[in-house]
XYZ file of C-alpha atoms in Angstrom:
122
model
C 80.560 42.908 -28.028
C 79.246 46.441 -27.557
C 81.134 47.677 -30.631
C 79.611 44.951 -32.789
C 76.138 45.779 -31.473
C 76.685 49.479 -32.196
C 77.841 48.700 -35.728
C 74.799 46.540 -36.338
C 72.504 49.262 -34.978
C 74.131 51.903 -37.213
C 73.825 49.636 -40.259
C 70.198 48.874 -39.496
C 69.463 52.581 -38.977
C 71.003 53.437 -42.363
C 68.954 50.738 -44.074
C 65.754 51.799 -42.349
C 66.406 55.433 -43.260
C 66.549 54.471 -46.914
C 70.298 54.049 -47.214
C 72.453 56.312 -49.347
C 70.766 58.524 -51.916
C 71.526 57.098 -55.339
C 71.445 59.406 -58.362
C 68.320 59.121 -60.485
C 68.700 57.049 -63.623
C 69.949 58.768 -66.779
C 69.933 56.171 -69.526
C 68.906 56.776 -73.133
C 68.570 54.844 -76.363
C 69.443 57.129 -79.280
C 68.933 56.435 -82.976
C 69.368 58.134 -86.339
C 67.513 56.910 -89.417
C 68.511 58.142 -92.849
C 66.451 58.290 -96.021
C 68.237 55.128 -97.147
C 66.395 53.276 -94.361
C 69.551 52.530 -92.392
C 69.218 53.112 -88.655
C 72.213 53.679 -86.396
C 71.633 53.247 -82.673
C 73.652 53.770 -79.509
C 73.035 53.593 -75.788
C 74.036 56.459 -73.482
C 74.233 56.325 -69.698
C 75.277 59.371 -67.688
C 76.831 59.539 -64.214
C 78.976 57.637 -64.966
C 79.253 58.521 -68.657
C 79.235 55.165 -70.429
C 77.454 53.170 -73.079
C 78.051 52.611 -76.768
C 77.964 56.324 -77.648
C 81.411 57.196 -79.095
C 81.569 60.513 -77.162
C 79.537 59.722 -74.058
C 81.174 62.396 -71.910
C 80.429 65.173 -74.440
C 76.834 63.981 -74.947
C 76.183 63.785 -71.189
C 77.687 67.260 -70.691
C 75.337 68.672 -73.363
C 72.337 67.011 -71.729
C 73.419 68.289 -68.306
C 73.732 71.854 -69.689
C 70.183 71.575 -71.075
C 68.846 69.876 -67.927
C 67.791 66.961 -70.116
C 65.649 69.122 -72.420
C 66.481 68.105 -75.996
C 64.974 71.346 -77.316
C 67.580 73.321 -75.329
C 70.739 71.365 -76.196
C 73.747 73.634 -76.764
C 74.994 73.834 -80.348
C 78.524 72.921 -81.362
C 80.479 75.351 -83.521
C 80.870 73.162 -86.555
C 80.765 73.815 -90.279
C 78.471 71.451 -92.120
C 77.832 71.056 -95.820
C 74.488 72.190 -97.111
C 73.802 68.801 -98.697
C 70.256 67.748 -97.921
C 70.327 64.199 -96.616
C 67.775 64.208 -93.793
C 68.039 62.013 -90.727
C 65.311 61.317 -88.201
C 66.592 61.416 -84.619
C 64.921 59.549 -81.750
C 65.691 59.451 -78.041
C 63.880 57.447 -75.414
C 64.653 56.457 -71.871
C 65.139 58.420 -68.655
C 66.974 61.573 -67.658
C 67.463 61.816 -63.884
C 64.458 59.581 -63.373
C 62.131 61.496 -65.732
C 60.795 59.769 -68.834
C 62.216 61.030 -72.142
C 60.710 60.687 -75.615
C 62.096 62.972 -78.306
C 61.907 62.907 -82.104
C 63.076 65.461 -84.643
C 64.574 65.685 -88.108
C 67.905 67.252 -89.064
C 68.936 68.178 -92.609
C 71.966 65.852 -92.504
C 74.090 63.887 -89.974
C 76.527 66.772 -89.488
C 73.682 69.089 -88.453
C 72.315 66.350 -86.166
C 75.660 66.285 -84.359
C 76.114 70.065 -84.245
C 72.557 71.050 -83.320
C 72.370 68.441 -80.528
C 75.646 69.344 -78.801
C 77.028 65.974 -79.858
C 74.159 63.895 -78.470
C 73.310 62.686 -81.979
C 76.966 62.624 -83.065
C 77.426 58.961 -83.877
């Protein structure tokens, strides 16, 4: 009887203290729109790295390295053609609980992938 009461007290204390600290949300909707009007979209969730992004782990690692700052994403060493076929990249959602809204244009999909550390590589 005492053990059950102690367990209940410990459980209640944990709940009253706010329970376990959960990681802040890191969930993003990413899209690329080409000049042909076609938009490709994926969803990326980090910690755990999931979603519809084909390389979620790589994209989350790039965002982690940049602390969620899209202007500081590491570049991938990749050779891209110099064909001009611009794509408009959009990101919106949350990175570790902070609101994210990002828009930029890349000269083609290969540069979008390379310049974003794989975040826009889909």
